XYZ file of C-alpha atoms in Angstrom:
678
model
C -61.009 -16.943 71.442
C -62.512 -19.197 68.753
C -61.440 -22.550 68.734
C -59.808 -22.271 65.517
C -58.024 -19.373 65.953
C -56.602 -21.248 69.367
C -55.502 -24.100 67.739
C -53.624 -22.010 64.846
C -51.904 -19.339 67.613
C -50.991 -22.829 69.352
C -49.277 -24.402 66.466
C -47.260 -21.206 65.605
C -46.042 -20.947 69.147
C -45.014 -24.565 68.998
C -43.134 -24.547 65.722
C -40.939 -21.435 67.291
C -40.225 -23.587 69.888
C -39.586 -27.254 69.081
C -35.927 -27.253 68.114
C -34.640 -24.951 71.092
C -33.856 -25.160 74.771
C -35.843 -22.442 76.343
C -37.269 -21.060 79.511
C -40.912 -19.382 79.736
C -41.897 -17.501 82.943
C -45.745 -17.003 83.580
C -46.050 -14.509 86.196
C -48.507 -13.480 88.718
C -50.924 -16.450 87.679
C -54.537 -15.646 89.086
C -55.905 -17.498 86.281
C -58.249 -20.591 86.584
C -56.703 -24.383 85.817
C -58.397 -24.410 82.569
C -56.690 -21.370 81.367
C -53.303 -22.905 82.546
C -53.907 -26.007 80.389
C -54.578 -23.798 77.436
C -51.138 -21.952 78.195
C -49.417 -25.417 78.483
C -50.531 -26.947 75.360
C -49.005 -24.331 73.586
C -45.893 -25.046 75.088
C -43.604 -27.594 73.064
C -42.388 -30.846 75.147
C -39.064 -31.572 73.717
C -35.853 -33.034 75.106
C -33.776 -30.081 75.494
C -34.066 -29.447 79.039
C -36.884 -26.611 78.810
C -38.492 -25.336 82.067
C -41.758 -23.372 82.841
C -41.837 -21.189 85.798
C -44.787 -19.725 87.167
C -45.974 -17.924 89.908
C -49.093 -18.190 91.592
C -51.128 -17.449 94.514
C -53.971 -20.023 93.681
C -52.679 -23.482 95.348
C -55.145 -25.318 93.069
C -53.338 -23.870 89.937
C -49.888 -24.682 91.449
C -50.787 -28.412 91.548
C -52.522 -28.244 87.931
C -49.309 -27.001 86.689
C -47.192 -30.271 87.759
C -47.003 -32.869 84.763
C -44.569 -34.983 85.785
C -42.910 -36.385 88.653
C -39.675 -33.903 88.303
C -41.827 -30.983 88.854
C -41.767 -29.359 92.195
C -44.001 -26.384 93.795
C -41.829 -24.263 95.790
C -43.549 -22.623 98.636
C -42.526 -18.864 99.240
C -41.389 -18.511 103.126
C -42.009 -15.055 105.233
C -39.170 -13.090 105.644
C -37.436 -13.658 109.046
C -37.709 -11.510 112.043
C -34.275 -10.222 111.466
C -34.840 -9.392 107.505
C -37.900 -7.749 108.220
C -36.771 -5.619 111.019
C -33.669 -4.480 108.526
C -36.141 -4.133 105.528
C -38.396 -2.123 107.706
C -36.070 0.405 109.607
C -33.723 1.037 106.279
C -36.853 2.169 104.757
C -37.580 4.568 107.573
C -34.539 5.466 109.019
C -31.744 4.438 106.094
C -30.345 2.247 108.659
C -31.355 0.322 111.728
C -29.042 1.860 114.376
C -30.813 5.078 113.711
C -34.145 4.090 114.885
C -34.937 5.252 118.315
C -35.235 3.127 121.821
C -39.211 4.745 122.212
C -39.787 3.431 118.837
C -38.353 -0.390 118.858
C -40.917 -1.811 120.786
C -43.885 -0.607 118.895
C -41.749 -1.231 115.636
C -41.405 -4.932 116.767
C -45.173 -5.321 117.331
C -45.931 -3.680 114.003
C -43.602 -6.141 112.179
C -45.601 -9.117 113.943
C -48.555 -7.852 112.318
C -46.815 -7.903 108.948
C -46.080 -11.485 108.894
C -42.768 -11.319 107.029
C -44.528 -10.225 104.016
C -42.223 -7.740 101.833
C -45.013 -5.748 100.508
C -46.817 -5.283 104.005
C -43.450 -4.016 105.670
C -42.771 -1.639 102.601
C -46.003 -0.392 102.652
C -46.531 0.217 106.589
C -43.244 2.051 106.712
C -43.690 4.072 103.843
C -47.131 5.100 105.912
C -44.773 6.240 109.058
C -43.009 8.787 107.024
C -44.648 11.730 106.122
C -41.862 13.600 103.344
C -38.767 14.214 105.225
C -40.552 13.599 108.583
C -40.409 10.520 110.728
C -44.053 10.035 112.778
C -44.483 10.332 116.501
C -44.860 7.530 118.706
C -48.509 7.916 119.467
C -49.328 8.046 115.544
C -47.111 4.427 115.065
C -49.450 3.301 117.889
C -52.529 4.552 116.184
C -51.463 2.700 112.893
C -50.443 -0.158 114.839
C -54.163 -0.422 116.557
C -55.483 0.105 112.560
C -53.749 -2.905 111.428
C -56.387 -5.127 113.046
C -55.226 -8.886 113.306
C -52.451 -8.047 110.563
C -51.744 -10.339 107.783
C -52.635 -14.018 108.951
C -51.430 -17.365 107.373
C -55.037 -18.405 106.169
C -55.792 -14.608 104.779
C -52.739 -13.360 103.206
C -54.882 -11.577 100.668
C -57.443 -10.193 102.162
C -55.463 -9.037 105.157
C -52.909 -7.236 102.876
C -55.992 -5.669 100.951
C -56.686 -3.868 104.444
C -53.320 -2.984 104.913
C -53.047 -1.186 101.460
C -56.165 0.456 102.230
C -54.477 2.113 105.592
C -51.795 3.678 102.993
C -54.928 4.948 100.371
C -57.025 6.174 103.262
C -53.686 8.519 104.633
C -53.561 10.000 101.486
C -54.786 13.606 100.487
C -57.812 13.730 98.465
C -55.773 14.831 95.174
C -53.460 12.112 95.506
C -56.347 9.140 96.302
C -57.600 11.129 92.317
C -54.356 10.275 90.959
C -53.707 6.805 92.364
C -57.213 5.792 91.403
C -56.632 6.590 87.873
C -54.165 4.536 87.755
C -56.711 1.464 87.721
C -57.247 2.460 84.022
C -53.920 0.600 83.143
C -54.052 -3.384 83.022
C -51.871 -5.524 85.134
C -48.037 -5.344 84.515
C -48.392 -2.546 81.913
C -45.464 -0.084 81.802
C -46.589 3.433 82.600
C -44.311 6.288 81.337
C -44.270 8.631 83.651
C -44.458 11.954 81.595
C -47.527 10.555 79.572
C -49.407 9.686 83.022
C -48.733 13.249 84.293
C -50.345 14.922 81.233
C -53.465 12.678 81.699
C -53.809 13.637 85.510
C -53.407 17.350 83.784
C -56.077 16.716 81.240
C -58.794 15.236 83.770
C -58.083 18.211 85.944
C -56.363 16.304 88.864
C -53.491 18.836 89.413
C -54.088 22.043 90.802
C -51.578 25.189 91.632
C -52.659 28.732 92.952
C -49.214 30.274 91.607
C -49.070 30.813 88.036
C -45.503 31.045 87.667
C -45.214 27.049 88.609
C -45.544 24.420 85.878
C -48.419 22.171 86.452
C -46.331 19.336 84.858
C -43.696 20.113 87.845
C -46.528 19.685 90.143
C -47.644 16.743 88.801
C -44.386 14.948 89.138
C -44.582 16.333 92.905
C -47.432 14.094 93.069
C -46.081 11.154 91.381
C -42.860 11.043 93.281
C -45.120 11.364 96.700
C -46.760 8.050 95.318
C -43.675 6.672 94.787
C -42.284 7.855 98.272
C -45.530 5.821 99.665
C -44.488 2.682 97.942
C -47.899 2.807 96.288
C -46.098 2.609 92.769
C -42.869 0.836 91.790
C -40.159 2.157 89.731
C -39.972 0.025 86.472
C -37.405 1.754 84.439
C -34.559 4.297 85.723
C -32.381 5.851 83.302
C -28.749 6.277 83.674
C -29.244 9.852 85.058
C -31.421 7.941 88.291
C -34.746 9.405 87.047
C -37.586 7.009 87.475
C -39.155 7.006 83.482
C -41.809 4.249 84.045
C -43.653 2.726 86.827
C -45.764 -0.373 87.421
C -48.261 -0.694 90.162
C -47.976 -4.000 92.452
C -50.904 -6.465 91.214
C -52.162 -6.483 95.099
C -52.447 -2.498 94.803
C -54.027 -2.497 91.411
C -56.443 -5.001 92.920
C -57.485 -2.584 95.684
C -57.863 0.401 93.502
C -59.659 -1.298 90.841
C -62.246 -2.251 93.635
C -62.453 1.224 94.656
C -62.852 2.750 91.515
C -65.486 0.439 90.842
C -67.426 0.814 93.662
C -67.073 4.663 93.259
C -67.716 4.324 89.002
C -64.412 6.094 88.987
C -63.475 3.241 85.826
C -64.760 0.765 84.054
C -62.701 -1.903 82.003
C -63.772 -3.785 79.270
C -61.346 -6.922 79.575
C -62.087 -9.862 76.643
C -65.410 -8.865 76.199
C -66.658 -8.600 79.796
C -67.630 -5.468 81.912
C -65.696 -5.501 85.325
C -68.225 -2.675 86.673
C -71.274 -3.625 88.148
C -73.822 -2.251 86.253
C -73.326 -1.921 82.465
C -76.610 0.314 81.980
C -74.991 3.277 83.997
C -73.422 6.277 82.982
C -69.746 5.626 82.402
C -67.175 8.195 83.452
C -63.911 6.482 81.908
C -63.384 3.486 79.896
C -60.805 1.080 79.469
C -60.107 -1.798 77.051
C -57.818 -4.408 77.890
C -56.982 -7.805 76.271
C -59.865 -7.505 73.917
C -60.039 -11.062 71.774
C -63.326 -11.643 70.896
C -65.380 -9.070 68.091
C -67.304 -6.488 70.504
C -70.348 -4.984 68.306
C -70.560 -1.490 67.678
C -74.233 -1.621 69.753
C -72.762 -2.942 72.736
C -71.347 0.842 73.065
C -74.732 2.294 73.739
C -74.233 6.169 72.742
C -76.331 7.209 76.105
C -73.741 5.102 78.164
C -70.898 6.744 76.399
C -72.171 10.261 76.305
C -70.622 10.981 79.952
C -66.845 9.327 79.339
C -64.199 11.742 80.292
C -61.318 9.550 79.149
C -61.537 6.243 76.392
C -58.252 4.326 76.211
C -57.381 1.074 74.745
C -54.354 -0.957 76.271
C -55.029 -3.921 73.290
C -54.163 -4.409 69.827
C -57.979 -4.561 69.270
C -59.713 -4.030 65.713
C -60.687 -0.365 65.498
C -63.481 -1.281 62.910
C -65.680 -1.910 65.761
C -64.550 0.869 68.173
C -67.342 3.454 69.213
C -67.790 6.322 66.837
C -66.280 9.813 68.051
C -69.534 11.560 68.024
C -70.582 9.087 71.013
C -68.562 11.163 73.162
C -69.844 14.505 74.853
C -67.609 15.293 77.351
C -64.125 13.348 76.498
C -61.167 15.121 78.078
C -58.702 12.183 77.052
C -58.547 9.989 74.071
C -55.739 7.423 73.600
C -55.713 5.225 70.774
C -52.174 4.368 70.569
C -52.703 0.490 70.733
C -55.347 -0.296 68.114
C -54.515 -2.891 65.758
C -55.527 -1.013 62.579
C -53.661 -3.485 60.389
C -56.762 -5.485 60.858
C -59.402 -2.842 60.023
C -60.631 -1.959 56.415
C -59.327 1.545 56.915
C -56.917 3.137 59.430
C -57.950 5.009 62.787
C -60.666 7.489 61.719
C -60.527 10.716 63.473
C -63.889 12.160 61.914
C -65.556 14.182 64.554
C -62.964 14.749 66.528
C -63.068 18.233 66.031
C -66.697 17.998 68.178
C -64.989 16.882 71.261
C -64.470 20.428 72.467
C -63.656 19.517 75.859
C -60.683 17.361 74.756
C -56.975 17.876 76.753
C -55.393 14.702 75.983
C -55.194 13.311 72.395
C -52.634 10.317 72.210
C -51.760 8.878 69.044
C -48.551 7.537 69.685
C -47.458 4.634 66.796
C -51.020 4.539 65.564
C -51.800 3.924 62.133
C -53.161 7.445 61.657
C -51.931 8.985 57.976
C -53.422 12.574 58.925
C -55.430 15.030 60.994
C -58.590 16.326 60.332
C -58.823 20.224 59.472
C -61.475 20.801 62.488
C -58.860 19.760 65.195
C -58.334 23.443 65.585
C -61.597 23.388 67.081
C -60.033 21.884 69.972
C -59.332 25.035 71.949
C -59.050 23.300 75.352
C -56.383 20.809 73.994
C -52.922 20.611 76.203
C -51.092 17.212 74.516
C -51.092 16.326 71.066
C -48.616 13.057 70.896
C -48.599 11.926 67.203
C -45.167 10.400 67.168
C -44.828 6.998 65.406
C -47.560 7.684 62.969
C -47.386 7.818 59.081
C -48.995 11.769 59.733
C -46.602 14.287 57.047
C -47.752 17.319 57.750
C -49.896 19.117 60.176
C -52.921 21.366 59.660
C -52.561 25.071 59.501
C -55.486 25.022 61.990
C -52.913 23.453 64.563
C -51.912 27.022 65.230
C -55.644 27.938 66.813
C -54.510 25.578 69.503
C -53.560 28.267 71.991
C -53.722 25.962 75.272
C -51.499 23.338 73.806
C -48.629 22.401 76.191
C -47.040 19.383 74.839
C -46.635 18.569 71.038
C -44.793 15.603 69.934
C -44.204 15.055 66.505
C -41.779 13.059 63.939
C -38.818 14.741 63.026
C -39.817 14.332 59.210
C -43.129 15.843 60.052
C -44.072 19.343 58.480
C -45.094 22.350 60.837
C -47.411 24.985 59.670
C -46.429 28.973 60.086
C -47.515 30.258 62.927
C -46.263 27.619 65.261
C -44.994 30.794 67.281
C -48.448 31.515 68.469
C -48.659 28.273 70.488
C -46.989 30.519 73.639
C -48.501 27.910 76.162
C -45.898 25.084 74.807
C -43.845 23.730 77.541
C -42.483 20.555 75.605
C -41.897 20.444 71.887
C -39.924 17.117 70.585
C -38.928 15.793 67.398
C -39.104 18.738 65.484
C -37.209 18.679 61.899
C -36.002 22.329 60.796
C -35.227 21.192 57.467
C -38.638 20.273 56.858
C -40.109 23.564 58.803
C -37.344 26.060 58.384
C -39.916 29.140 59.409
C -39.924 27.487 62.701
C -36.200 28.433 63.754
C -37.517 31.932 64.204
C -40.971 31.546 65.714
C -39.145 29.208 68.229
C -38.307 32.802 70.039
C -41.828 33.480 70.832
C -42.362 29.551 72.479
C -40.708 31.244 76.022
C -42.447 28.342 77.934
C -40.871 25.500 76.792
C -38.904 23.532 79.037
C -38.151 20.485 76.590
C -37.376 21.010 73.172
C -35.411 18.332 70.518
C -34.657 19.626 67.024
C -33.029 17.930 63.929
C -30.575 20.214 62.265
C -29.524 17.732 59.355
C -29.774 19.279 56.049
C -30.834 23.000 57.769
C -29.869 26.252 55.392
C -26.778 28.072 56.943
C -28.097 31.145 56.687
C -30.545 29.945 59.729
C -28.007 29.298 62.285
C -27.424 32.695 63.938
C -31.254 33.045 63.914
C -31.440 29.561 65.855
C -28.703 30.772 68.262
C -30.559 34.009 68.569
C -33.795 32.242 69.312
C -32.598 29.590 71.521
C -31.491 32.159 73.736
C -34.828 33.596 74.083
C -35.952 30.295 75.688
C -34.987 31.410 79.479
C -36.920 28.365 80.959
C -35.540 25.922 78.691
C -34.415 22.679 80.624
C -33.659 20.072 78.357
C -32.098 20.518 74.712
C -31.409 17.514 72.332
C -30.045 18.660 69.004
C -29.244 16.130 66.492
C -26.940 16.348 63.737
C -26.115 19.915 64.607
C -23.351 20.536 61.647
C -21.708 24.014 61.668
C -24.162 25.058 64.083
C -22.049 23.508 66.866
C -18.804 26.014 66.740
C -21.289 29.021 66.272
C -23.117 27.790 68.971
C -20.249 26.708 71.585
C -19.044 30.790 70.676
C -22.222 32.612 71.134
C -25.147 30.637 73.028
C -25.665 31.631 76.613
C -27.366 28.875 77.937
C -30.573 29.380 80.309
C -29.706 29.345 84.161
C -31.958 26.193 84.678
C -30.533 23.688 81.842
C -30.635 20.532 82.925
C -29.957 18.402 80.057
C -27.733 19.343 77.150
C -27.564 16.328 74.644
C -25.892 16.560 71.112
C -25.127 13.937 68.898
C -23.737 13.662 65.369
C -23.280 10.661 63.195
C -20.236 12.226 61.709
C -16.897 13.532 63.536
C -16.942 16.529 61.046
C -20.129 17.860 62.425
C -18.927 17.431 66.181
C -17.811 20.576 68.235
C -14.160 21.804 67.382
C -13.698 22.142 71.115
C -15.181 22.174 74.528
C -17.730 24.795 74.397
C -16.621 27.823 76.583
C -19.997 27.702 78.504
C -19.583 24.255 79.458
C -18.561 25.522 83.171
C -19.627 25.319 86.713
C -20.863 29.028 86.647
C -22.710 28.609 83.220
C -24.768 25.380 84.196
C -24.840 25.042 87.737
C -28.078 22.573 87.488
C -27.131 20.406 84.461
C -27.463 16.762 85.294
C -26.985 15.134 81.833
C -24.319 16.271 79.291
C -23.942 14.524 75.855
C -21.371 16.369 73.554
C -18.915 14.837 71.194
C -15.533 16.815 70.945
C -12.863 17.072 67.978
C -10.205 17.776 70.003
C -10.230 17.589 74.169
C -7.594 19.881 76.085
C -5.844 18.524 78.843
C -8.154 20.189 81.439
C -11.402 19.827 79.879
C -12.300 16.926 81.528
C -11.530 18.754 84.864
C -13.962 21.484 83.719
C -16.812 18.831 83.163
C -16.216 17.432 86.291
C -16.750 20.443 88.309
C -20.343 20.916 86.987
C -21.784 20.377 90.660
C -25.163 18.558 89.406
C -23.929 16.666 86.839
C -25.128 12.880 87.306
C -24.605 11.463 83.682
C -21.971 11.927 80.900
C -21.163 10.816 77.623
C -18.282 12.442 76.432
C -16.523 11.257 72.955
C -13.474 12.942 71.152
C -11.200 12.411 68.152
C -8.071 13.058 69.953
C -6.401 14.538 73.031
C -4.155 17.452 73.132
C -1.835 17.452 76.087
C -2.332 15.430 79.762
C -5.451 14.507 80.895
C -5.471 16.559 84.527
C -8.338 15.567 86.981
C -8.538 16.524 90.700
C -9.787 14.721 93.817
C -12.690 16.792 93.769
C -14.113 16.139 90.232
C -17.424 14.559 89.508
C -18.838 14.792 93.058
C -22.762 14.051 91.958
C -21.796 11.742 88.782
C -23.573 8.183 88.742
C -23.005 7.113 84.949
C -19.678 8.456 83.112
C -18.686 7.193 79.549
C -15.672 8.372 77.857
C -15.291 6.980 74.096
C -12.991 7.580 71.137
C -9.669 8.086 73.305
C -7.710 6.176 75.996
C -8.513 6.779 79.355
C -8.530 4.586 82.968
C -9.777 4.922 86.406
C -6.310 5.540 87.181
C -6.769 8.995 86.038
C -8.891 9.503 88.662
C -7.559 10.315 91.722
C -8.856 9.195 95.244
C -12.099 11.462 96.098
C -13.092 11.732 92.461
C -16.300 9.842 91.291
C -17.366 8.835 94.857
C -20.804 7.958 93.737
C -20.391 6.625 90.139
C -21.863 3.510 89.790
C -21.563 2.810 85.905
C -18.267 3.581 84.242
C -16.983 2.912 80.520
C -14.072 3.854 78.997
C -11.332 3.093 76.587
C -7.682 1.697 77.568
C -4.809 -0.220 75.461
C -4.035 -3.483 76.788
C -0.245 -2.444 77.029
C -0.937 0.169 79.624
C -2.393 -2.173 82.017
C 0.157 -2.869 84.461
C 0.121 -5.306 87.713
C -1.930 -3.559 90.684
C -2.431 -0.169 89.067
C -5.846 -1.427 88.215
C -6.992 -2.429 91.717
C -6.072 0.522 93.187
C -7.538 2.441 90.464
C -10.899 0.947 90.804
C -10.495 0.954 94.426
C -10.750 4.849 94.504
C -14.643 4.051 92.986
C -16.584 3.081 96.155
C -19.635 3.321 94.275
C -18.742 0.891 91.560
C -21.685 -1.274 90.422
C -20.584 -1.869 86.394
C -18.023 -1.561 84.343
C -17.723 -1.857 80.548
C -14.228 -1.717 79.190
C -12.897 -1.280 75.331
C -9.624 -2.822 75.518
C -7.648 -1.541 72.400
C -5.173 -3.998 70.798
C -3.077 -1.810 69.107
C 0.183 -3.776 68.802
C -0.675 -6.098 71.518
C -0.494 -9.666 71.282
C -3.133 -12.241 71.901
C -1.555 -13.793 75.163
C -1.117 -9.845 76.128
C -4.579 -9.134 75.277
C -6.078 -12.015 77.551
C -3.286 -11.163 80.516
C -4.902 -7.837 80.468
C -8.773 -9.070 80.355
C -7.273 -11.394 83.378
C -6.049 -8.267 85.331
C -9.411 -6.597 84.933
C -11.452 -9.537 85.975
C -9.332 -9.701 88.891
C -9.722 -6.109 89.638
C -13.441 -6.051 89.443
C -13.465 -9.472 91.740
C -11.073 -7.475 94.523
C -13.605 -4.115 94.720
C -15.609 -4.407 97.798
C -18.898 -4.243 95.669
C -17.849 -6.910 93.099
C -19.329 -4.643 90.085
C -20.148 -6.464 87.037
C -17.796 -6.058 84.193
C -17.975 -6.160 80.184
C -15.079 -6.156 78.159
C -15.292 -4.864 74.393
C -13.070 -4.698 71.357
C -13.954 -1.573 69.774
C -15.045 1.489 70.915
C -18.554 1.894 69.272
C -19.395 -1.152 70.785
C -19.501 0.910 74.611
C -23.437 1.422 74.951
C -25.419 2.722 77.886
């Protein structure tokens, strides 16, 4: 970074901080002391009790961070023997009591070599479990011997690398390749699971002999196996309990970056410095990180780029100096979603993209791209095309020639060409606006491989409603369906649509109550939807037994139910909601006391509406006690005719009920039902 540029950025940061009390955290600080000094200069020193917290493994950096006598260094202590044992046994056996006597001695010896380091304990514990099977004692002894001296006080980083390598070399070859590929991402980068799997698929890392099995689902099993071995960590888990994004621990990243570099698997250009032994060698996968200095085009030698299989950008770099697409001859993955094209003379140019005949993944999410070239139809091997968040208004007619396309993500306003029904390999089709592309309604019936579909029905011609229902009925492999602004489609769909047997998610939401389902659809029952895990549905009129009907869905984990009115008395049995983790009831009054003991035993997050006048002493405590897994409670407290004093009394009762619960769930109290969030 040039000194003038650095000074201007420092000034901007300081101006934004000078009048506030702030807290800043600088994590995983491997940086040199002079880098810390630059960071420190940018932090405005005021008298508003502001604080900076840094984490580092470099003692000299921690000492350099001390700027006053009030500053202190906190040295993290290793886990105690007892805490180490609890962590180890819970990872393997779920509880310490389940550890057999013949494994206790060897587990104690293994823990001694872990030195109280949580990452070492989790890594080794994950290594001792293969799927659902706990390995035998002789295998435990073998792992113990491979650990050598274990983690020592003076060489934690080096010793941890050796321990982590045990997990790496224990992987089957296909998982080793998938794990090495993760070194393409920057440190602390939040990796979207689905897009990682599509990239694995594009690289040819996922294989399956059975044609009826989805390669994406095979990729999900790879992802889950790496998760189970603690080599990747969940970053975001949705309300359904599914991991949607992940991160890599920086020590795991150090290991796989080292291995990837040794094998010339991935090369990284980071701040104009090559993280590869030899710039002149043939590059196989190239990733750009944190580019701050302008890199001249001649640094990208066309010879070195000719064999590149993946080119990805993870930095807001100026796209003017990106290499020409004509430099790539064997490119399989192209991800330009992070280019900062606002600083370029013209947006991202996709000239020559039609020459990338080996391309399987084209990621342009949120990129400043206005159009796709007509020659995109030449990409006969393309599997994934993501233009979500771009300025593209229409797909070229040649897109219908992409017969191997599996995943297509657009914007609801994008116009699709006629002939989309020929893309019979499609499994994912997201954000399709039916009013802008009415012909797609009938063509959907030909896309029989689709598993995930999201459509916007706003302003759709009413004459197309029955055609759409018929097309949806032909999608027998559909697992996830999202309908936005269904309008008059709802009741017709509630009467005549037969959902596919493997439907896992049904999400329908509408901005106006006049567009909701008039009643709960007949097909919402345990016989029709045995695998449904997510249900988002808005109903005008709720019948007394509707919640019980929903509660009998055996696989339901996430529910968002909104209704305008309730007819009769709501009835729920003790066996309702056996798998539910998160439930939200909105627009109508209810309370935990509606659910008798035995119902909602796994619910962790509950959100509901209740009137202040209905809360009575003792009832709330008992009701919350029926929900043993409760972790978070969000309540909309309706005022109605209650006084301020009654409102405060009701709040106090709710808070006391939460405090009395064995798990002491957090509680949020709102005053408008639309404030209830997920």
